[in-house]
CSV table of C-alpha atoms in Angstrom, one decimal:
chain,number,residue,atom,x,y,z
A,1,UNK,CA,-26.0,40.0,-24.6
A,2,UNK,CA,-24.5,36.8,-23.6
A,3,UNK,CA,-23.4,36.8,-20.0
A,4,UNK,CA,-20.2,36.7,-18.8
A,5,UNK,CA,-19.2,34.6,-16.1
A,6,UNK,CA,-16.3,34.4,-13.2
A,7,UNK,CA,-14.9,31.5,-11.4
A,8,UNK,CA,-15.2,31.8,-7.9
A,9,UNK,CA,-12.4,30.2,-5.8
A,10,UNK,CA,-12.5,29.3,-2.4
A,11,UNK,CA,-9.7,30.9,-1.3
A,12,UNK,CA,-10.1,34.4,1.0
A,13,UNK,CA,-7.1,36.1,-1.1
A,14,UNK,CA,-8.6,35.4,-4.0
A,15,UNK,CA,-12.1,36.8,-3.4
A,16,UNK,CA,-10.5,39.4,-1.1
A,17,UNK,CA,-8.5,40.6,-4.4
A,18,UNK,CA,-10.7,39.8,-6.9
A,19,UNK,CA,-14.0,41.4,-5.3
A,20,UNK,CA,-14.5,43.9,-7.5
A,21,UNK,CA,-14.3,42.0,-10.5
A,22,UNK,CA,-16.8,39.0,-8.7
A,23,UNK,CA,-19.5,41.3,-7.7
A,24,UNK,CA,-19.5,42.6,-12.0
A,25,UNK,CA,-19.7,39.2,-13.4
A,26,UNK,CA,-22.9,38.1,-14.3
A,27,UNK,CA,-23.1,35.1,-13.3
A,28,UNK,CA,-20.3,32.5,-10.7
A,29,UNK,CA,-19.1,29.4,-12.0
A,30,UNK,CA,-17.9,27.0,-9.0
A,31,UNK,CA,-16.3,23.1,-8.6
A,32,UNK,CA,-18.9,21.3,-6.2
A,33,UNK,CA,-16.1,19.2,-5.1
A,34,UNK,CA,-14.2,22.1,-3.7
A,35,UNK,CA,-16.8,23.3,-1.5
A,36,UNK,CA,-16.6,19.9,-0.1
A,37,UNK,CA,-15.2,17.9,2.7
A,38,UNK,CA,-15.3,14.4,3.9
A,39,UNK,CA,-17.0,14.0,7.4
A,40,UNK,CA,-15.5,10.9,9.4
A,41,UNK,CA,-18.5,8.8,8.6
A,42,UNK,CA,-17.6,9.5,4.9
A,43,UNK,CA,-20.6,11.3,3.9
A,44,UNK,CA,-19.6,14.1,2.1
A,45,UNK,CA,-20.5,17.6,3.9
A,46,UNK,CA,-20.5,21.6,3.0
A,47,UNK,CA,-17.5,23.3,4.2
A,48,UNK,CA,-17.3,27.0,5.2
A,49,UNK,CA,-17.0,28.3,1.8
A,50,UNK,CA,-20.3,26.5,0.0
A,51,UNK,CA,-22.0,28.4,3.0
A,52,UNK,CA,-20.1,31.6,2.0
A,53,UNK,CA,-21.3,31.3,-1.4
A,54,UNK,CA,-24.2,30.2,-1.1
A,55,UNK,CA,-25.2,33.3,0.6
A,56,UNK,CA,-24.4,34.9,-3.1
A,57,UNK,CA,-26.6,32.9,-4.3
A,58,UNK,CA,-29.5,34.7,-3.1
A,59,UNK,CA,-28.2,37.8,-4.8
A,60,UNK,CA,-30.0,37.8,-8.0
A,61,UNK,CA,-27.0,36.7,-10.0
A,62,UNK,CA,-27.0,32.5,-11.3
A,63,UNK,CA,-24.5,30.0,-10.3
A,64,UNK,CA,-23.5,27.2,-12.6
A,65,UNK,CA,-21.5,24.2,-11.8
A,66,UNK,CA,-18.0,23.0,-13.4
A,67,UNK,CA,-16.9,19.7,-11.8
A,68,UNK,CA,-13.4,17.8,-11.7
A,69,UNK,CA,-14.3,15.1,-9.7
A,70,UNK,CA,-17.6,13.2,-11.5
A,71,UNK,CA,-14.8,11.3,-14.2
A,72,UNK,CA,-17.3,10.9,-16.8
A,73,UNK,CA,-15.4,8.7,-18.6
A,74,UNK,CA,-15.2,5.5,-16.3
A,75,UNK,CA,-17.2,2.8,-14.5
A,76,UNK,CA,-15.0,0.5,-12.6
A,77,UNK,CA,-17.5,-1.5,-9.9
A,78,UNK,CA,-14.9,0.2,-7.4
A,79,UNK,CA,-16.0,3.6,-7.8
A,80,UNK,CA,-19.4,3.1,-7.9
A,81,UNK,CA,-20.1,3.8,-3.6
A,82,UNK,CA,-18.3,7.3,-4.7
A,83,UNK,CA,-19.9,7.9,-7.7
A,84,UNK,CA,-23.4,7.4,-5.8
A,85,UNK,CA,-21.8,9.8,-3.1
A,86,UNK,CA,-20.6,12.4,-5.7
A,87,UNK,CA,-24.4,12.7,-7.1
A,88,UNK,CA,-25.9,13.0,-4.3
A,89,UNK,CA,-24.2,15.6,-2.9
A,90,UNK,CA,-24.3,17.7,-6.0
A,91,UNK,CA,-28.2,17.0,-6.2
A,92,UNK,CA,-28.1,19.0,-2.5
A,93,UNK,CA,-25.5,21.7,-3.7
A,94,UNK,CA,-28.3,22.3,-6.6
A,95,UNK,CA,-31.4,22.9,-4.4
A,96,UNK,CA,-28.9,26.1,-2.6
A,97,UNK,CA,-27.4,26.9,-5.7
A,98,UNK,CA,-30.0,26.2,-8.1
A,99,UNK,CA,-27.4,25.5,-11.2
A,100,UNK,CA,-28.3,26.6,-14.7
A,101,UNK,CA,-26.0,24.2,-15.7
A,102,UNK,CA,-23.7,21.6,-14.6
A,103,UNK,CA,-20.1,20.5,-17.0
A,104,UNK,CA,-17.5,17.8,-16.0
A,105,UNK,CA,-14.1,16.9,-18.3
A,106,UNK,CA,-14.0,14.6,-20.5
A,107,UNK,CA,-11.4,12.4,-18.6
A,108,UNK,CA,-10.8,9.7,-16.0
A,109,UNK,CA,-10.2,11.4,-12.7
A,110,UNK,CA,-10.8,8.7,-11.0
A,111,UNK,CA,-9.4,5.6,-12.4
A,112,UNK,CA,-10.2,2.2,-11.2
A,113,UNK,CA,-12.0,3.3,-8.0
A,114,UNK,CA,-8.3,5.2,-7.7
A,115,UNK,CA,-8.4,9.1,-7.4
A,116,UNK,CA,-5.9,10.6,-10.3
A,117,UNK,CA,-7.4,13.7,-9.9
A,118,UNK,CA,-5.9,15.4,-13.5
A,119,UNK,CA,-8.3,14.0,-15.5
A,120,UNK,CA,-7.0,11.5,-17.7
A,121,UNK,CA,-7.2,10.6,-21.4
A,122,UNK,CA,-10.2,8.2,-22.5
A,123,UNK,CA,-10.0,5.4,-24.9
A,124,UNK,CA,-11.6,7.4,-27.8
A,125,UNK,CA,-14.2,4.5,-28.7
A,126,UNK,CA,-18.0,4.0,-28.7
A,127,UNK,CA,-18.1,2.0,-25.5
A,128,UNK,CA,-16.6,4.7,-23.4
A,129,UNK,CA,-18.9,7.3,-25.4
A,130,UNK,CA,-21.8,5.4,-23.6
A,131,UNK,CA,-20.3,5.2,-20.4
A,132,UNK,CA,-20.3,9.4,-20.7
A,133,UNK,CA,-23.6,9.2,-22.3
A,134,UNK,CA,-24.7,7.0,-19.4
A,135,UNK,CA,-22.9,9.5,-16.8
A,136,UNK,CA,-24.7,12.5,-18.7
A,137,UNK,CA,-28.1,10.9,-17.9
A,138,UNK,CA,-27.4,10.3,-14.2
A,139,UNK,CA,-26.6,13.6,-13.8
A,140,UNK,CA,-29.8,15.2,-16.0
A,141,UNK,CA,-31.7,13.5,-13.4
A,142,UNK,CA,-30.4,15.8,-11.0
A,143,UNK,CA,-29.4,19.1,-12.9
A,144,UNK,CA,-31.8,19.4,-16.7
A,145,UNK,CA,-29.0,20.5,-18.5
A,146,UNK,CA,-25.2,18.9,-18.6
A,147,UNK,CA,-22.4,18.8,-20.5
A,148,UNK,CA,-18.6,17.9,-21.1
A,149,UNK,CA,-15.6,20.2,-21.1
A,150,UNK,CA,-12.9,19.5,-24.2
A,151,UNK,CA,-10.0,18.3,-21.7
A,152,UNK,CA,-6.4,18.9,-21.5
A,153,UNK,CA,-4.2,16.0,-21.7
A,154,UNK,CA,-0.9,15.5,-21.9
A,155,UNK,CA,-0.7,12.4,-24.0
A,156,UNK,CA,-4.1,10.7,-25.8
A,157,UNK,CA,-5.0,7.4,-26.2
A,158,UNK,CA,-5.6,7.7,-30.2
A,159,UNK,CA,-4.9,11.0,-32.3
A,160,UNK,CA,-6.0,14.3,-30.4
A,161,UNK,CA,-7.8,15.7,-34.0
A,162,UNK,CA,-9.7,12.9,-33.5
A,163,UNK,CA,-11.2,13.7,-29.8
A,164,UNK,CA,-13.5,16.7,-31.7
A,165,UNK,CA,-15.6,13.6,-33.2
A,166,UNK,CA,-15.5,11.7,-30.0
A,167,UNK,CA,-16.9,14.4,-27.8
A,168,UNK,CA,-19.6,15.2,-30.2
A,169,UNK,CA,-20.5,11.1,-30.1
A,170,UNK,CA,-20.4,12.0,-26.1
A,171,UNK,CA,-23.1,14.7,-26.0
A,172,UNK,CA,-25.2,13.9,-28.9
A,173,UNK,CA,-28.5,13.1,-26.6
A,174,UNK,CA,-30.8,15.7,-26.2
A,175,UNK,CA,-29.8,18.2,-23.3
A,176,UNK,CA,-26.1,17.5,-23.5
A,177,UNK,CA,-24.0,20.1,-24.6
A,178,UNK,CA,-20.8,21.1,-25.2
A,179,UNK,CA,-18.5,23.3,-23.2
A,180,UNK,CA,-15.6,24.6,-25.5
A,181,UNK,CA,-12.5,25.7,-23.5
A,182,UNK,CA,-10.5,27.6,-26.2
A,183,UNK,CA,-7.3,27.4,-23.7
A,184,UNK,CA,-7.4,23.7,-23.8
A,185,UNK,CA,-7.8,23.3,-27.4
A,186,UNK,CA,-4.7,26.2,-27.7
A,187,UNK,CA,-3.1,23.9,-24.9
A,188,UNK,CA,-3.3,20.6,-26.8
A,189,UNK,CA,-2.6,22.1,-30.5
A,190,UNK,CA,1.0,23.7,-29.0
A,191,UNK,CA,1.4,20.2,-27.4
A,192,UNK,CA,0.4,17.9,-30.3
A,193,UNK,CA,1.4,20.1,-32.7
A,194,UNK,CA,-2.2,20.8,-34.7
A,195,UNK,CA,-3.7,23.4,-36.1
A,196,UNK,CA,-6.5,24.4,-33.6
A,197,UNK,CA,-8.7,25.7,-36.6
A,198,UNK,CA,-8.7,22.2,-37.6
A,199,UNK,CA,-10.2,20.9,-34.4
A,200,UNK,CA,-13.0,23.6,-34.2
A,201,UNK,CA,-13.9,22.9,-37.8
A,202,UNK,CA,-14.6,19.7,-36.7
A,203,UNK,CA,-17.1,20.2,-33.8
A,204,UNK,CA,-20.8,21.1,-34.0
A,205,UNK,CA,-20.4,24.7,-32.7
A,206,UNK,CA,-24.9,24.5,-32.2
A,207,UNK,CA,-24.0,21.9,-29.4
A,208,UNK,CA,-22.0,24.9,-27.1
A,209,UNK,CA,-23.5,25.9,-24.4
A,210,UNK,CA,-20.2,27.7,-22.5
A,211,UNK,CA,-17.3,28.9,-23.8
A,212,UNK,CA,-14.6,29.0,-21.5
A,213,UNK,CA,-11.4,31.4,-21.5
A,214,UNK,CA,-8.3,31.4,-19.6
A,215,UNK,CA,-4.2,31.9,-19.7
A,216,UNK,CA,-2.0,29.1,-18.6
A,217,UNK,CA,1.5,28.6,-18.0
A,218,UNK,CA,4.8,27.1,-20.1
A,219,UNK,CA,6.3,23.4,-17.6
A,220,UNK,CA,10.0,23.7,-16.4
A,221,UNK,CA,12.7,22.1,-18.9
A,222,UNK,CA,13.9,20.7,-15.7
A,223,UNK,CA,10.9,18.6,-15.5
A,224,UNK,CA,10.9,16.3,-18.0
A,225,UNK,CA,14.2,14.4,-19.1
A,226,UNK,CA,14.2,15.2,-22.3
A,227,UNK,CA,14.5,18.9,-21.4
A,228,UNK,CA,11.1,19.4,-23.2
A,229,UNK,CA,8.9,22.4,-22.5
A,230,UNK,CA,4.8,21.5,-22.5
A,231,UNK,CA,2.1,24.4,-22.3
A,232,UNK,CA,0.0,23.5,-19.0
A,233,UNK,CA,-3.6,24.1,-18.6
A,234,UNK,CA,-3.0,26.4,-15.6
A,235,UNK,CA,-4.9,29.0,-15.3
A,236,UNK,CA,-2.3,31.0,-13.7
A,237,UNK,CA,-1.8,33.8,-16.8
A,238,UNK,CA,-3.1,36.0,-19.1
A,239,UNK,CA,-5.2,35.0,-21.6
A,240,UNK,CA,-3.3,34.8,-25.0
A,241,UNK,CA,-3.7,36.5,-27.7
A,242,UNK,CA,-4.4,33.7,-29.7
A,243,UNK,CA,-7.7,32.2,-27.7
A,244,UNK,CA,-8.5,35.8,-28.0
A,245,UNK,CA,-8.5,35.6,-31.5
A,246,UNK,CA,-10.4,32.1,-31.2
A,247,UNK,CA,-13.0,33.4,-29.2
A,248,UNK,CA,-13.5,35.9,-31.7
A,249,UNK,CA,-14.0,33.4,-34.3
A,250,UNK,CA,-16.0,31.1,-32.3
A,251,UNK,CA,-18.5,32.8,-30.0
A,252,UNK,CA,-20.5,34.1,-33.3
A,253,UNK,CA,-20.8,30.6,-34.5
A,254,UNK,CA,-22.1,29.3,-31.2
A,255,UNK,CA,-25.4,29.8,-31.7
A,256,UNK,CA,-27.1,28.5,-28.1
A,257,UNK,CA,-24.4,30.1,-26.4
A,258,UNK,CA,-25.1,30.5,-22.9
A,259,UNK,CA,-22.1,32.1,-21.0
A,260,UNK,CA,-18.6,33.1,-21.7
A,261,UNK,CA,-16.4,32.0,-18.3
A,262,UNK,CA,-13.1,33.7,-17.9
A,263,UNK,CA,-11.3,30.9,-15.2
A,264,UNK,CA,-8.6,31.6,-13.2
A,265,UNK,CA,-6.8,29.2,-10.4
A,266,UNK,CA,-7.1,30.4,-6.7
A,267,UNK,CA,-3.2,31.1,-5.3
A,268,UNK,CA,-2.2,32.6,-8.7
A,269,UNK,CA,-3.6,36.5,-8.4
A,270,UNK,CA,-1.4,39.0,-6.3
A,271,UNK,CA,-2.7,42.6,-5.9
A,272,UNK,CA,-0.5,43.3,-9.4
A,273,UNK,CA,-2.6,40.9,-11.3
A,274,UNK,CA,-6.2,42.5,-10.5
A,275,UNK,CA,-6.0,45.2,-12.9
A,276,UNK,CA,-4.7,42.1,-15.8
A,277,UNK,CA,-7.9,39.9,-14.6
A,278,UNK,CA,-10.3,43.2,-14.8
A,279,UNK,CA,-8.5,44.4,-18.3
A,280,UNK,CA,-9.6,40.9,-19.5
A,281,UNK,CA,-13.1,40.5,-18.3
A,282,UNK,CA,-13.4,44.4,-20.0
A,283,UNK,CA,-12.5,42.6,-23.6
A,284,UNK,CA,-14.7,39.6,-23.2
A,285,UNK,CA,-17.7,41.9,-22.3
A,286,UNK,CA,-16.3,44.6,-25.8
A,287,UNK,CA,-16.0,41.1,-27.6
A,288,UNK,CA,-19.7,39.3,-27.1
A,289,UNK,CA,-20.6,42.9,-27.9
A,290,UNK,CA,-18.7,42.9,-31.5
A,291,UNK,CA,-21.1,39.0,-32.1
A,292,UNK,CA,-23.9,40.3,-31.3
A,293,UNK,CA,-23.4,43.2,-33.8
A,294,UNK,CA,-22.0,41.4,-36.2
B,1,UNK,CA,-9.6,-5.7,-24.4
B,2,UNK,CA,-13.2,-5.5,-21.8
B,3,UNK,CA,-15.1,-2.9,-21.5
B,4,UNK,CA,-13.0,-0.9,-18.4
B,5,UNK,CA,-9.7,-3.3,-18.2
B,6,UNK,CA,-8.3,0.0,-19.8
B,7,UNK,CA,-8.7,2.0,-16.1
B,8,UNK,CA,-6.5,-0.7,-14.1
B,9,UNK,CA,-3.8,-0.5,-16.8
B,10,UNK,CA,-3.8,3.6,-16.9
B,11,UNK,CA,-4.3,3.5,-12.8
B,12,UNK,CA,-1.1,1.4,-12.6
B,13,UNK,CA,0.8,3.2,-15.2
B,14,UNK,CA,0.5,6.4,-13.4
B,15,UNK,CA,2.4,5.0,-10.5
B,16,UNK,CA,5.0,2.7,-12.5
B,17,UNK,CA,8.3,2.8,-11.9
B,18,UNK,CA,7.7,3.4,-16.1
B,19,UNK,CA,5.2,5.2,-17.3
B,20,UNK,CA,5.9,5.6,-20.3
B,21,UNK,CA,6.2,1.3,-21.2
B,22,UNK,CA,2.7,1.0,-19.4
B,23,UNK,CA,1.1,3.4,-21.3
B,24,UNK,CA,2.3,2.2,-24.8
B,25,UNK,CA,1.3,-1.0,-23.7
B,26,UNK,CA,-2.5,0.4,-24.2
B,27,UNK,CA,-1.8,2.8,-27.2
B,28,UNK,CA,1.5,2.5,-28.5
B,29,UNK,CA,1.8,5.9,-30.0
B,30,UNK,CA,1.1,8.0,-26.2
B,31,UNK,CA,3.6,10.7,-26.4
B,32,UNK,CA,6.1,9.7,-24.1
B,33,UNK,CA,6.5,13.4,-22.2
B,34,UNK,CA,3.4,13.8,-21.7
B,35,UNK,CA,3.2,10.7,-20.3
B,36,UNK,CA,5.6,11.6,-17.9
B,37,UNK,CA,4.6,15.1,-17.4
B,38,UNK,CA,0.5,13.2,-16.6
B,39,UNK,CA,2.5,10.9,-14.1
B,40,UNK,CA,4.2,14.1,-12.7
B,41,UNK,CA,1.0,15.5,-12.3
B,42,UNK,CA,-1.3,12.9,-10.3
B,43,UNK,CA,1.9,12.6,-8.2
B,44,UNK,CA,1.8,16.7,-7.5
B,45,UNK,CA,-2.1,17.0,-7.0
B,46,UNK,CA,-1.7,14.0,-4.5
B,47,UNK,CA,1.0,15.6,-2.9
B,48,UNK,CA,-0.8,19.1,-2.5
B,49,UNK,CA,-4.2,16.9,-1.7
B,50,UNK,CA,-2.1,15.2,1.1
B,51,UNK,CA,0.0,18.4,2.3
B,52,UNK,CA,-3.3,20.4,2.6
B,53,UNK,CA,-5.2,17.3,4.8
B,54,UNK,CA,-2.1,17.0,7.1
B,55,UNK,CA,-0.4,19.8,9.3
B,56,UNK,CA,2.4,17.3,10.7
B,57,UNK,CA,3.2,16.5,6.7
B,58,UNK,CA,3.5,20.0,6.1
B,59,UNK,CA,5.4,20.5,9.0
B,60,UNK,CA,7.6,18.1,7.8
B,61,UNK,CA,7.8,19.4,4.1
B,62,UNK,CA,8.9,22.5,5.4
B,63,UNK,CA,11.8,21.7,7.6
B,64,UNK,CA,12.9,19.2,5.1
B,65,UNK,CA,11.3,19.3,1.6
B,66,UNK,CA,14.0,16.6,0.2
B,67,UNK,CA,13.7,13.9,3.2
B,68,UNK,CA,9.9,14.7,2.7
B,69,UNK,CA,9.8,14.2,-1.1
B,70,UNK,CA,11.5,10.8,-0.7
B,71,UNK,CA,9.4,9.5,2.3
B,72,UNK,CA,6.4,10.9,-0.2
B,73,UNK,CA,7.9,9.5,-3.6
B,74,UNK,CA,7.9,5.8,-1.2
B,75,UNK,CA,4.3,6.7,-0.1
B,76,UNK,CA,2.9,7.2,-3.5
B,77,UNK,CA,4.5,4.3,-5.3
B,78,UNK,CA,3.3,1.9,-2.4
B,79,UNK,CA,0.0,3.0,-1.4
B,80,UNK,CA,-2.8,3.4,-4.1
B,81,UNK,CA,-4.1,6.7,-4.0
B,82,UNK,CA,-7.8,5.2,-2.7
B,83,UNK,CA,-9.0,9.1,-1.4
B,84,UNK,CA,-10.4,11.9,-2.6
B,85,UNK,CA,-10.4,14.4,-0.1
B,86,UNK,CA,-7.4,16.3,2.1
B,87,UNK,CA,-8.5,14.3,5.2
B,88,UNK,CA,-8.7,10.7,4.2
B,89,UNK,CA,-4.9,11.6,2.4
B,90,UNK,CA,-3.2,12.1,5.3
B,91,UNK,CA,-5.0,9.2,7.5
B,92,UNK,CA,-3.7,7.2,4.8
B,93,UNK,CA,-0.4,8.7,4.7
B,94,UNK,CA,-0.2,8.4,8.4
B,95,UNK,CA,-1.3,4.6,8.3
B,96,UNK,CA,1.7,3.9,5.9
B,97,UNK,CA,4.3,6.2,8.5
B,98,UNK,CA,3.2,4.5,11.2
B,99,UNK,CA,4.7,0.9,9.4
B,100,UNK,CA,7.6,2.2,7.9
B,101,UNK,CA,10.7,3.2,9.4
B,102,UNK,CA,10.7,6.3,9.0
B,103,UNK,CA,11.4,10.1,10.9
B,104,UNK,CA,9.2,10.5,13.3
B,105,UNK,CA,7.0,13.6,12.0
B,106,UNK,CA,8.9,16.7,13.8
B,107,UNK,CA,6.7,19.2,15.4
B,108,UNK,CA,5.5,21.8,13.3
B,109,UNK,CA,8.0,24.4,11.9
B,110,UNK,CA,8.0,27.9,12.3
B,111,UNK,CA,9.0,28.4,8.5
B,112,UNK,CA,5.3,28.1,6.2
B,113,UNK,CA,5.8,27.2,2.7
B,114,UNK,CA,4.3,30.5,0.4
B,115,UNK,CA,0.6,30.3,0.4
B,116,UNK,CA,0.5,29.6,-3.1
B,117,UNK,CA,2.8,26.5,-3.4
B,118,UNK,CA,0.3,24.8,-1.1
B,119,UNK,CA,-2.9,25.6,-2.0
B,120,UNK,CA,-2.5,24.9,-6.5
B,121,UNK,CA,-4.2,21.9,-5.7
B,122,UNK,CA,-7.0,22.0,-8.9
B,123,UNK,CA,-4.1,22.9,-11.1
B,124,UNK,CA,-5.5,21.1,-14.2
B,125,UNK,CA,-9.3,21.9,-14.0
């Protein structure tokens, strides 16, 4: 059975209300960054949740690691003191945590030494491909096996279809994987208007080693001035019925499938979502069940 | 174009007065929402980022979110956004105060913006 997974947030709300469903997860996916915080000497220190959670991680179940912050995409000179920062803290994280994996985006989240944070769109070419390639590596020396997330943008820097041959350029070495988030490729065929079949076709399912699933939400018309509505990456809502669908497609093609994360965003579950969040993890188990009869 | 010159033109974009122009500049076919809704974006993470480092900016949100917003709207277009973490937002922020003339930063309000509108700070993981 492939195990299912739960983001834990650091947020005492969220793991107040979402106990129940944390302690039946088989396994806790957390950011490094957000377990973080930047002492005045700027070294980069545990705050009080990595030592909350890190107390779970001596009870039996595995952690593994998705970060926002390692922007595997760029390599201005300027971020390189960060960068150096960023890996050595995460190489301390894994001797508590002991990650069976670690994923990043594929994005620029930091730009130009600059922090962006949302990771950005790369230039789709083979010169970035080696910077992430070269980012992989640095960070296989510290956790064996790494990978890159599909990302969400908002605008690309070349046709989105053609970012399913780009990432596979990105993890082609030996130990890189793939982690396919069927909300972002939802998210980006709504927004580019593509058919989302087309960009799984095009990806080498054997390279996925996490799939993740999650609901987002729709923007404000008031926010753009065109009055246009985009679907945002979220993780603030149900889980639609079509990346249900597409995990139901996908996850028996994956065949080194390792996990299947449902993610949600801390500050977006009230008592009245719990028994939506619990509903869900229920299908993904009833769904990995239906692959591995199949 | 070298290897990387694409990071200073997308860093800059992302804080132009328009977005939109310095993003097509690099690939003229960026969709032009979501180049404004990206922009919207690293400007709401660094808000939250700063909000979450500083009591005396949330203070100041609260009592006033619009007099805030356009002391933060000057903040982001002026100062590049050179940290990472809550702390190092607000020292910044509070560098830039400190030499504009600006409100001094009222004491801290009774009235606490909902839990959640502060703390969506990973919004886009």
């Amino acid at each position: 059975m492939i195990p299912v997974g739960f983001t834990l947030q650091p947020e005492p709300a969220f793991l107040e209300r979402c106990h129940a469903i944390i302690a039946a997860a088989d396994y806790w996916e957390v950011a490094p960054e957000t377990l973080w915080r930047q002492g005045s000497d700027g070294r980069l220190e545990p705050n009080g949740f990595h030592r909350q959670f890190a107390a779970m991680a001596r009870r039996g179940r595995f952690f593994v690691a998705h970060g926002v912050g390692l922007s595997m995409g760029t390599a201005a000179a300027a971020d390189a003191g960060r960068r150096r920062k960023w890996l050595a803290r995460v190489r301390a994280d894994h001797s508590t945590f002991g990650f069976r994996w670690y994923t990043d985006h594929l994005g620029a989240s930091s730009v130009d030494g600059l922090a962006m944070t949302l990771p950005l769109p790369l230039p789709m070419t083979g010169a970035v491909a080696r910077v992430v390639r070269r980012r992989l590596a640095q960070m296989q020396r510290v956790v064996g096996d790494v990978g890159v997330e599909n990302n969400v943008a908002y605008f690309t820097l070349g046709d989105p279809l053609d970012e399913a041959r780009f990432l596979m350029d990105c993890v082609r070495a030996r130990g890189s994987h793939l982690l396919l988030d069927l909300h972002n490729v939802y998210t980006m065929a709504q927004n580019f208007g593509f058919d989302a079949a087309e960009y799984l076709r095009r990806l080498d399912l054997a390279k996925v080693i996490e799939l993740h699933v999650s609901g987002g939400s729709d923007s404000s018309p008031a926010w753009l001035p065109s009055g246009r509505v985009m679907r945002l990456d979220g993780h603030d809502g149900a889980v639609p019925e079509m990346v249900w669908r597409m995990l139901e497609a996908v996850a028996p093609r994956c065949p080194n499938l390792r996990g299947v994360t449902l993610e949600r965003m801390e500050g977006t579950v009230e008592e009245g979502d719990v028994p939506l969040l619990a509903a869900e993890m229920t299908r993904l188990r009833a769904t990995l069940q239906r692959r591995r009869r199949a | 174009m070298k290897p990387g010159a694409w990071e200073k033109e997308l860093a800059a974009a992302m804080r132009a007065a328009d977005p939109v122009a310095a993003v097509r500049a690099l690939h003229p076919g960026a969709d032009a929402d979501g180049v404004r809704m990206s922009a919207l974006l690293v400007a709401r993470l660094r808000f939250e980022r700063l909000v979450r480092g500083s009591p005396a900016a949330e203070a100041w949100f609260d009592r006033d979110p619009a007099d805030f917003a356009r002391a933060f709207r000057r903040y982001h277009a002026e100062v590049a956004p050179r940290a990472f973490f809550p702390a190092g937002e607000a020292e910044l922020f509070e560098t830039w105060r400190a030499s504009h003339v600006t409100p001094p930063l009222p004491a801290r309000s009774r009235i606490v913006a909902p839990r959640h509108a502060r703390r969506r700070r990973r919004a886009h993981r």
